[in-house]
């Protein structure tokens, strides 16, 4: 009680000065699938992350930011709301090893009635923007409802992917969505066509008593069924790899080549636009998620193939955005926070020379 009284006294006596009366800006950087052991200031001496290291050097380095889930959708829902993913319905069933939204068009997502930090800050007069990955759903029942969209969660600006980056977005990489289902479908399709051929042969040699109409109907309906699925899979880049500005789709499928530059440009523009008012900018990188798309300038620079190149490119992007903060003289009034949504995608190591990952002090 005595301490409280003292505090009140001190607060009462203190006139708010210029610096404290102006609300601080908040700049959040979130990497995707980055392990704690992959940046310089956490002990990685073979990947160069000077910009992230500088943040640690000039600020504080935290070692206990524990992610609420090991995969994107639930961990990001917890980050935004401060609630356990299970309370927001974002901790899905173990869906073949994945507990995340697997399709952009899925009807699930972060419920509109949840309180995100963006909503709280917006009420406080902040200008709120998210640039990059969302992965917390888009629509509920119809295509223009946008119930789970960032603009319904307290952000007044969105530029990025409503879904997540997947290999399907990079034509040169093997697909990763529903791979087992596709293989099973392909096997079933072959069995089906052998069955049709067998029926035709038997009919021709009069071994079975079946009309041509039945055979034709059977063959046609099966063909339609398999075509439906294979065409659907072929359209995946159109369904899952799209880029939006607010509610509008600006690229479908998106071109990964241009994304790093555009993210920097939009982040800088957002900072410039809001130079005079408090802002929240959440830069949610597409890095370093598979397929580790890295622009030409950064390829082959690191000691860890595309994986390390991708981290170094992300670090460079952070440097570019921080320059904008310095340039606008906002450094002393901006809280800058860098984190990863969860640990490295270690289970992705198999079968690909690109996949690495290090969970540093948390490694098993
Ligand atoms: C949001 O709405 C759902 C469905 O009505 C309800 O179950 C949930 O508790 C609500 N969440 C919050 C944070 O109010
Ligand atoms: C640095 O990161 C790379 C890529 O994940 C990893 O292979 C390497 O083991 C890490 N080094 C240390 C010292 O953790």
Short mmCIF file of C-alpha atoms and ligand atoms in Angstrom, two decimals:
data_model
loop_
_atom_site.label_atom_id
_atom_site.label_comp_id
_atom_site.label_asym_id
_atom_site.label_seq_id
_atom_site.Cartn_x
_atom_site.Cartn_y
_atom_site.Cartn_z
CA UNK A 1 0.00 0.00 0.00
CA UNK A 2 2.81 2.33 0.91
CA UNK A 3 4.55 1.61 -2.37
CA UNK A 4 1.38 2.25 -4.30
CA UNK A 5 0.83 5.57 -2.56
CA UNK A 6 4.38 6.56 -3.37
CA UNK A 7 3.99 5.61 -7.01
CA UNK A 8 0.81 7.63 -7.30
CA UNK A 9 2.58 10.54 -5.77
CA UNK A 10 5.44 10.34 -8.18
CA UNK A 11 3.10 9.99 -11.13
CA UNK A 12 1.05 12.92 -9.89
CA UNK A 13 4.09 15.11 -9.68
CA UNK A 14 5.47 14.24 -13.04
CA UNK A 15 4.35 16.42 -15.86
CA UNK A 16 4.13 14.33 -19.00
CA UNK A 17 6.88 15.55 -21.26
CA UNK A 18 6.95 15.56 -25.02
CA UNK A 19 8.42 12.11 -25.38
CA UNK A 20 6.02 10.27 -23.07
CA UNK A 21 2.86 12.01 -24.20
CA UNK A 22 3.31 10.87 -27.75
CA UNK A 23 2.28 7.28 -28.21
CA UNK A 24 5.14 5.04 -29.31
CA UNK A 25 5.09 3.41 -32.71
CA UNK A 26 5.25 -0.34 -32.80
CA UNK A 27 7.12 -2.22 -35.48
CA UNK A 28 6.94 -5.98 -35.35
CA UNK A 29 8.96 -8.34 -37.50
CA UNK A 30 7.97 -11.97 -37.61
CA UNK A 31 9.95 -14.61 -39.47
CA UNK A 32 8.25 -17.77 -40.64
CA UNK A 33 9.69 -21.09 -39.44
CA UNK A 34 12.99 -19.55 -38.32
CA UNK A 35 14.80 -21.49 -35.60
CA UNK A 36 16.41 -19.67 -32.68
CA UNK A 37 19.80 -21.09 -33.66
CA UNK A 38 19.85 -19.45 -37.06
CA UNK A 39 20.76 -15.89 -36.28
CA UNK A 40 24.08 -14.45 -35.27
CA UNK A 41 23.12 -13.05 -31.87
CA UNK A 42 21.82 -16.45 -30.80
CA UNK A 43 25.05 -18.17 -31.66
CA UNK A 44 24.98 -18.94 -35.36
CA UNK A 45 28.35 -17.97 -36.76
CA UNK A 46 27.79 -19.21 -40.32
CA UNK A 47 24.72 -17.16 -41.21
CA UNK A 48 25.14 -13.40 -41.38
CA UNK A 49 22.33 -11.43 -39.76
CA UNK A 50 23.91 -8.06 -38.96
CA UNK A 51 20.62 -6.16 -38.86
CA UNK A 52 18.91 -8.51 -36.44
CA UNK A 53 22.08 -8.63 -34.35
CA UNK A 54 22.11 -4.85 -34.20
CA UNK A 55 18.56 -4.85 -32.82
CA UNK A 56 19.75 -7.17 -30.04
CA UNK A 57 22.86 -5.11 -29.42
CA UNK A 58 21.02 -1.81 -29.15
CA UNK A 59 18.07 -3.27 -27.28
CA UNK A 60 17.39 -6.41 -25.32
CA UNK A 61 17.75 -10.00 -26.35
CA UNK A 62 15.01 -12.29 -25.04
CA UNK A 63 15.46 -16.00 -24.64
CA UNK A 64 12.04 -16.94 -23.29
CA UNK A 65 9.53 -15.98 -25.94
CA UNK A 66 7.80 -19.31 -26.06
CA UNK A 67 5.55 -19.89 -29.01
CA UNK A 68 2.09 -21.24 -28.23
CA UNK A 69 2.18 -23.81 -31.03
CA UNK A 70 4.66 -25.47 -33.32
CA UNK A 71 2.83 -24.56 -36.54
CA UNK A 72 1.70 -21.31 -38.13
CA UNK A 73 -2.06 -20.74 -37.79
CA UNK A 74 -2.33 -21.54 -34.07
CA UNK A 75 0.94 -19.85 -33.08
CA UNK A 76 0.00 -16.69 -34.98
CA UNK A 77 -3.48 -16.61 -33.50
CA UNK A 78 -1.90 -16.75 -30.04
CA UNK A 79 0.60 -14.04 -30.95
CA UNK A 80 -2.16 -11.70 -32.11
CA UNK A 81 -4.61 -12.37 -29.29
CA UNK A 82 -2.51 -13.47 -26.34
CA UNK A 83 -4.83 -16.44 -25.96
CA UNK A 84 -4.12 -20.14 -26.18
CA UNK A 85 -4.92 -21.28 -29.72
CA UNK A 86 -7.40 -23.83 -28.41
CA UNK A 87 -9.53 -20.98 -26.99
CA UNK A 88 -9.83 -19.30 -30.37
CA UNK A 89 -10.54 -22.56 -32.17
CA UNK A 90 -7.28 -22.28 -34.04
CA UNK A 91 -5.67 -25.46 -32.84
CA UNK A 92 -7.16 -27.79 -35.42
CA UNK A 93 -7.27 -31.54 -35.30
CA UNK A 94 -4.16 -33.35 -36.28
CA UNK A 95 -4.95 -33.30 -39.96
CA UNK A 96 -2.40 -35.76 -41.30
CA UNK A 97 0.36 -34.13 -39.28
CA UNK A 98 -0.75 -30.54 -40.02
CA UNK A 99 -2.72 -28.36 -37.62
CA UNK A 100 -2.89 -25.36 -39.91
CA UNK A 101 -5.26 -24.01 -42.52
CA UNK A 102 -4.37 -26.04 -45.59
CA UNK A 103 -6.29 -24.15 -48.26
CA UNK A 104 -6.77 -20.47 -48.80
CA UNK A 105 -10.46 -21.13 -49.41
CA UNK A 106 -10.95 -23.05 -46.15
CA UNK A 107 -13.87 -21.65 -44.18
CA UNK A 108 -11.94 -21.67 -40.87
CA UNK A 109 -10.00 -18.81 -39.40
CA UNK A 110 -9.54 -16.49 -36.46
CA UNK A 111 -13.05 -15.61 -35.20
CA UNK A 112 -13.99 -11.98 -35.78
CA UNK A 113 -14.93 -11.46 -32.14
CA UNK A 114 -11.38 -12.11 -30.88
CA UNK A 115 -9.42 -9.14 -29.56
CA UNK A 116 -6.13 -8.72 -31.39
CA UNK A 117 -3.50 -6.19 -30.36
CA UNK A 118 -4.25 -4.42 -33.64
CA UNK A 119 -7.85 -3.83 -32.52
CA UNK A 120 -6.71 -2.47 -29.17
CA UNK A 121 -4.23 -0.11 -30.79
CA UNK A 122 -6.69 1.01 -33.44
CA UNK A 123 -9.04 2.06 -30.65
CA UNK A 124 -6.14 4.07 -29.25
CA UNK A 125 -5.91 5.99 -32.49
CA UNK A 126 -3.12 3.98 -34.07
CA UNK A 127 -2.78 3.47 -37.77
CA UNK A 128 -2.45 -0.30 -38.11
CA UNK A 129 -0.91 -2.24 -40.97
CA UNK A 130 0.15 -5.80 -41.71
CA UNK A 131 2.46 -6.61 -44.59
CA UNK A 132 3.26 -10.19 -45.57
CA UNK A 133 1.78 -13.42 -44.38
CA UNK A 134 -1.55 -13.80 -42.60
CA UNK A 135 -2.57 -17.51 -42.59
CA UNK A 136 -5.51 -17.01 -40.25
CA UNK A 137 -8.32 -17.47 -42.74
CA UNK A 138 -10.16 -15.24 -45.17
CA UNK A 139 -13.83 -16.02 -45.68
CA UNK A 140 -16.55 -17.88 -43.80
CA UNK A 141 -19.47 -18.80 -46.01
CA UNK A 142 -19.19 -16.69 -49.11
CA UNK A 143 -16.37 -15.33 -51.18
CA UNK A 144 -16.87 -11.67 -50.30
CA UNK A 145 -17.54 -11.94 -46.61
CA UNK A 146 -13.89 -11.59 -45.45
CA UNK A 147 -14.85 -12.45 -41.88
CA UNK A 148 -11.34 -13.71 -41.00
CA UNK A 149 -9.44 -11.18 -43.07
CA UNK A 150 -6.88 -8.86 -41.38
CA UNK A 151 -9.15 -5.88 -42.13
CA UNK A 152 -11.71 -7.48 -39.85
CA UNK A 153 -9.13 -7.95 -37.12
CA UNK A 154 -8.09 -4.40 -36.39
CA UNK A 155 -5.73 -3.78 -39.28
CA UNK A 156 -6.59 -0.95 -41.59
CA UNK A 157 -4.00 -1.87 -44.16
CA UNK A 158 -3.09 -5.28 -45.56
CA UNK A 159 -0.65 -6.10 -48.29
CA UNK A 160 0.38 -9.70 -48.58
CA UNK A 161 -0.67 -13.31 -48.76
CA UNK A 162 -3.86 -14.27 -46.96
CA UNK A 163 -2.63 -17.86 -46.88
CA UNK A 164 0.91 -19.18 -46.40
CA UNK A 165 3.77 -19.73 -48.77
CA UNK A 166 3.76 -23.26 -50.14
CA UNK A 167 5.91 -25.08 -52.68
CA UNK A 168 3.02 -24.91 -55.15
CA UNK A 169 3.73 -21.18 -55.44
CA UNK A 170 7.14 -21.88 -56.98
CA UNK A 171 6.77 -23.84 -60.23
CA UNK A 172 10.23 -25.41 -60.02
CA UNK A 173 9.58 -27.13 -56.67
CA UNK A 174 7.63 -30.33 -56.02
CA UNK A 175 4.21 -29.71 -54.50
CA UNK A 176 3.61 -30.15 -50.79
CA UNK A 177 -0.14 -29.86 -50.28
CA UNK A 178 -2.15 -33.07 -50.11
CA UNK A 179 0.76 -35.02 -51.60
CA UNK A 180 -0.38 -38.35 -50.17
CA UNK A 181 -3.93 -37.76 -51.28
CA UNK A 182 -2.73 -36.97 -54.79
CA UNK A 183 -0.66 -40.15 -54.90
CA UNK A 184 -3.63 -42.20 -53.72
CA UNK A 185 -5.85 -40.53 -56.29
CA UNK A 186 -3.38 -41.31 -59.04
CA UNK A 187 -3.23 -44.95 -57.96
CA UNK A 188 -7.05 -45.14 -57.84
CA UNK A 189 -7.28 -43.57 -61.28
CA UNK A 190 -5.01 -46.25 -62.71
CA UNK A 191 -7.01 -49.03 -61.06
CA UNK A 192 -10.16 -47.46 -62.44
CA UNK A 193 -8.90 -47.32 -66.03
CA UNK A 194 -7.65 -50.90 -65.87
CA UNK A 195 -11.11 -51.89 -64.63
CA UNK A 196 -12.75 -50.08 -67.57
CA UNK A 197 -10.41 -51.76 -70.05
CA UNK A 198 -11.10 -55.15 -68.48
CA UNK A 199 -14.85 -54.55 -68.75
CA UNK A 200 -14.53 -53.62 -72.43
CA UNK A 201 -12.41 -56.68 -73.18
CA UNK A 202 -14.81 -58.99 -71.35
CA UNK A 203 -17.75 -57.47 -73.15
CA UNK A 204 -16.05 -57.83 -76.52
CA UNK A 205 -15.20 -61.47 -75.90
CA UNK A 206 -18.70 -62.00 -74.51
CA UNK A 207 -17.39 -63.17 -71.14
CA UNK A 208 -19.81 -61.05 -69.14
CA UNK A 209 -23.37 -59.99 -69.59
CA UNK A 210 -23.30 -56.21 -69.32
CA UNK A 211 -24.68 -53.54 -71.66
CA UNK A 212 -22.50 -50.96 -73.42
CA UNK A 213 -24.61 -48.22 -71.81
CA UNK A 214 -23.57 -49.33 -68.33
CA UNK A 215 -19.90 -49.46 -69.35
CA UNK A 216 -20.06 -46.00 -70.93
CA UNK A 217 -21.82 -44.46 -67.93
CA UNK A 218 -19.32 -46.06 -65.56
CA UNK A 219 -16.34 -44.90 -67.64
CA UNK A 220 -17.67 -41.36 -68.04
CA UNK A 221 -18.58 -40.77 -64.42
CA UNK A 222 -15.21 -42.08 -63.23
CA UNK A 223 -13.35 -39.95 -65.76
CA UNK A 224 -15.28 -36.88 -64.66
CA UNK A 225 -14.53 -37.64 -61.02
CA UNK A 226 -10.78 -37.95 -61.56
CA UNK A 227 -10.65 -34.99 -63.93
CA UNK A 228 -12.36 -32.88 -61.32
CA UNK A 229 -9.65 -33.63 -58.78
CA UNK A 230 -6.66 -33.40 -61.09
CA UNK A 231 -7.83 -30.09 -62.53
CA UNK A 232 -8.41 -28.84 -59.00
CA UNK A 233 -4.82 -29.72 -58.08
CA UNK A 234 -3.50 -28.13 -61.25
CA UNK A 235 -5.20 -24.88 -60.24
CA UNK A 236 -3.56 -24.79 -56.83
CA UNK A 237 -1.25 -21.88 -57.64
CA UNK A 238 -4.37 -19.87 -58.53
CA UNK A 239 -6.18 -20.78 -55.35
CA UNK A 240 -3.42 -20.72 -52.79
CA UNK A 241 -0.76 -18.39 -54.13
CA UNK A 242 -2.42 -15.04 -54.32
CA UNK A 243 -1.43 -11.60 -53.19
CA UNK A 244 -3.88 -9.04 -51.87
CA UNK A 245 -3.95 -5.34 -51.19
CA UNK A 246 -6.65 -4.84 -48.58
CA UNK A 247 -9.68 -6.75 -49.91
CA UNK A 248 -8.55 -6.85 -53.49
CA UNK A 249 -6.55 -9.62 -55.16
CA UNK A 250 -3.64 -7.98 -56.96
CA UNK A 251 -1.79 -11.08 -58.20
CA UNK A 252 -3.01 -14.58 -58.89
CA UNK A 253 -0.89 -16.63 -58.99
CA UNK A 254 1.74 -14.41 -57.47
CA UNK A 255 5.22 -13.98 -58.78
CA UNK A 256 7.65 -14.70 -55.95
CA UNK A 257 10.48 -12.88 -57.72
CA UNK A 258 9.04 -9.47 -56.97
CA UNK A 259 7.88 -10.03 -53.42
CA UNK A 260 10.89 -9.06 -51.31
CA UNK A 261 11.22 -5.73 -53.07
CA UNK A 262 7.50 -5.01 -52.85
CA UNK A 263 7.33 -5.85 -49.15
CA UNK A 264 10.16 -3.41 -48.43
CA UNK A 265 8.57 -0.75 -50.60
CA UNK A 266 5.16 -1.08 -48.96
CA UNK A 267 6.64 -1.12 -45.45
CA UNK A 268 8.62 2.05 -46.17
CA UNK A 269 5.58 3.71 -47.70
CA UNK A 270 3.50 2.81 -44.64
CA UNK A 271 6.12 4.30 -42.32
CA UNK A 272 6.35 7.46 -44.42
CA UNK A 273 2.57 7.81 -44.57
CA UNK A 274 2.32 7.57 -40.80
CA UNK A 275 5.38 9.51 -39.85
CA UNK A 276 3.28 12.01 -37.88
CA UNK A 277 0.89 9.69 -36.12
CA UNK A 278 1.28 6.59 -33.97
CA UNK A 279 1.40 3.40 -35.99
CA UNK A 280 1.56 -0.34 -35.63
CA UNK A 281 3.31 -2.07 -38.48
CA UNK A 282 3.46 -5.85 -38.45
CA UNK A 283 5.91 -7.10 -41.06
CA UNK A 284 5.16 -10.79 -41.31
CA UNK A 285 7.81 -12.23 -43.61
CA UNK A 286 7.27 -14.93 -46.21
CA UNK A 287 10.85 -15.89 -45.33
CA UNK A 288 12.07 -18.44 -44.38
CA UNK A 289 9.21 -20.77 -45.20
CA UNK A 290 9.59 -23.33 -47.97
CA UNK A 291 10.20 -23.06 -50.92
CA UNK A 292 12.87 -20.60 -49.63
CA UNK A 293 12.46 -18.42 -52.65
CA UNK A 294 15.42 -16.04 -52.68
CA UNK A 295 16.09 -13.24 -55.13
CA UNK A 296 19.08 -13.52 -57.45
CA UNK A 297 21.25 -11.06 -55.51
CA UNK A 298 21.22 -13.28 -52.43
CA UNK A 299 21.60 -16.69 -53.99
CA UNK A 300 24.78 -18.55 -53.25
CA UNK A 301 25.96 -16.04 -50.68
CA UNK A 302 25.61 -18.05 -47.51
CA UNK A 303 27.22 -21.27 -46.36
CA UNK A 304 23.86 -23.01 -46.10
CA UNK A 305 22.51 -23.12 -49.63
CA UNK A 306 19.19 -21.53 -50.39
CA UNK A 307 18.17 -21.88 -46.76
CA UNK A 308 20.90 -19.63 -45.44
CA UNK A 309 20.59 -17.29 -48.43
CA UNK A 310 16.94 -16.86 -47.57
CA UNK A 311 17.72 -15.89 -43.97
CA UNK A 312 20.37 -13.42 -45.10
CA UNK A 313 17.92 -11.86 -47.52
CA UNK A 314 15.35 -11.45 -44.76
CA UNK A 315 17.95 -9.81 -42.55
CA UNK A 316 18.75 -7.40 -45.37
CA UNK A 317 15.03 -6.57 -45.71
CA UNK A 318 14.92 -5.75 -42.00
CA UNK A 319 17.87 -3.42 -42.50
CA UNK A 320 16.05 -1.66 -45.33
CA UNK A 321 12.93 -1.10 -43.25
CA UNK A 322 14.93 0.06 -40.22
CA UNK A 323 16.60 2.61 -42.45
CA UNK A 324 13.20 4.11 -43.03
CA UNK A 325 12.65 4.39 -39.27
CA UNK A 326 16.02 6.13 -38.86
CA UNK A 327 15.43 8.31 -41.87
CA UNK A 328 12.12 9.58 -40.49
CA UNK A 329 13.70 10.20 -37.09
CA UNK A 330 11.41 7.72 -35.41
CA UNK A 331 14.05 5.59 -33.76
CA UNK A 332 13.57 6.94 -30.24
CA UNK A 333 9.84 6.60 -30.35
CA UNK A 334 9.42 3.17 -31.93
CA UNK A 335 9.31 -0.17 -30.21
CA UNK A 336 10.87 -2.67 -32.57
CA UNK A 337 10.42 -6.34 -31.97
CA UNK A 338 11.75 -9.26 -33.95
CA UNK A 339 10.60 -12.84 -33.46
CA UNK A 340 9.81 -16.07 -35.24
CA UNK A 341 6.35 -17.62 -35.27
CA UNK A 342 7.82 -20.86 -33.92
CA UNK A 343 10.90 -23.04 -34.34
CA UNK A 344 12.57 -24.35 -37.46
CA UNK A 345 10.88 -26.77 -39.83
CA UNK A 346 13.26 -29.58 -38.93
CA UNK A 347 10.90 -32.32 -40.04
CA UNK A 348 11.20 -30.92 -43.56
CA UNK A 349 14.81 -32.03 -43.84
CA UNK A 350 14.17 -35.32 -45.53
CA UNK A 351 14.60 -35.69 -49.22
CA UNK A 352 15.69 -32.16 -49.98
CA UNK A 353 19.14 -30.67 -49.93
CA UNK A 354 17.67 -27.21 -49.24
CA UNK A 355 16.07 -27.92 -45.94
CA UNK A 356 18.15 -27.34 -42.82
CA UNK A 357 17.15 -25.63 -39.63
CA UNK A 358 18.57 -25.17 -36.15
CA UNK A 359 16.68 -24.72 -32.91
CA UNK A 360 19.87 -23.66 -31.13
CA UNK A 361 19.60 -23.81 -27.36
CA UNK A 362 16.30 -25.68 -27.68
CA UNK A 363 17.65 -28.39 -29.93
CA UNK A 364 16.85 -31.88 -28.81
C1 LIG B 1 -16.76 -15.60 -30.11
O1 LIG B 1 -17.97 -16.20 -30.54
C2 LIG B 1 -18.03 -17.60 -30.34
C3 LIG B 1 -19.30 -18.11 -30.99
O2 LIG B 1 -20.38 -17.36 -30.57
C4 LIG B 1 -17.94 -17.91 -28.84
O3 LIG B 1 -17.95 -19.30 -28.65
C5 LIG B 1 -16.62 -17.33 -28.32
O4 LIG B 1 -16.55 -17.51 -26.92
C6 LIG B 1 -16.55 -15.84 -28.63
N1 LIG B 1 -15.21 -15.39 -28.26
C7 LIG B 1 -15.01 -14.31 -27.55
C8 LIG B 1 -13.60 -13.95 -27.27
O5 LIG B 1 -15.92 -13.62 -27.12
C1 LIG B 2 23.29 -22.15 -38.32
O1 LIG B 2 22.12 -22.37 -39.13
C2 LIG B 2 22.26 -23.43 -40.06
C3 LIG B 2 21.01 -23.47 -40.89
O2 LIG B 2 19.91 -23.84 -40.13
C4 LIG B 2 22.52 -24.73 -39.34
O3 LIG B 2 22.70 -25.76 -40.27
C5 LIG B 2 23.73 -24.58 -38.44
O4 LIG B 2 23.89 -25.74 -37.67
C6 LIG B 2 23.57 -23.38 -37.53
N1 LIG B 2 24.77 -23.19 -36.72
C7 LIG B 2 24.74 -23.24 -35.40
C8 LIG B 2 26.05 -23.01 -34.72
O5 LIG B 2 23.73 -23.46 -34.75
#
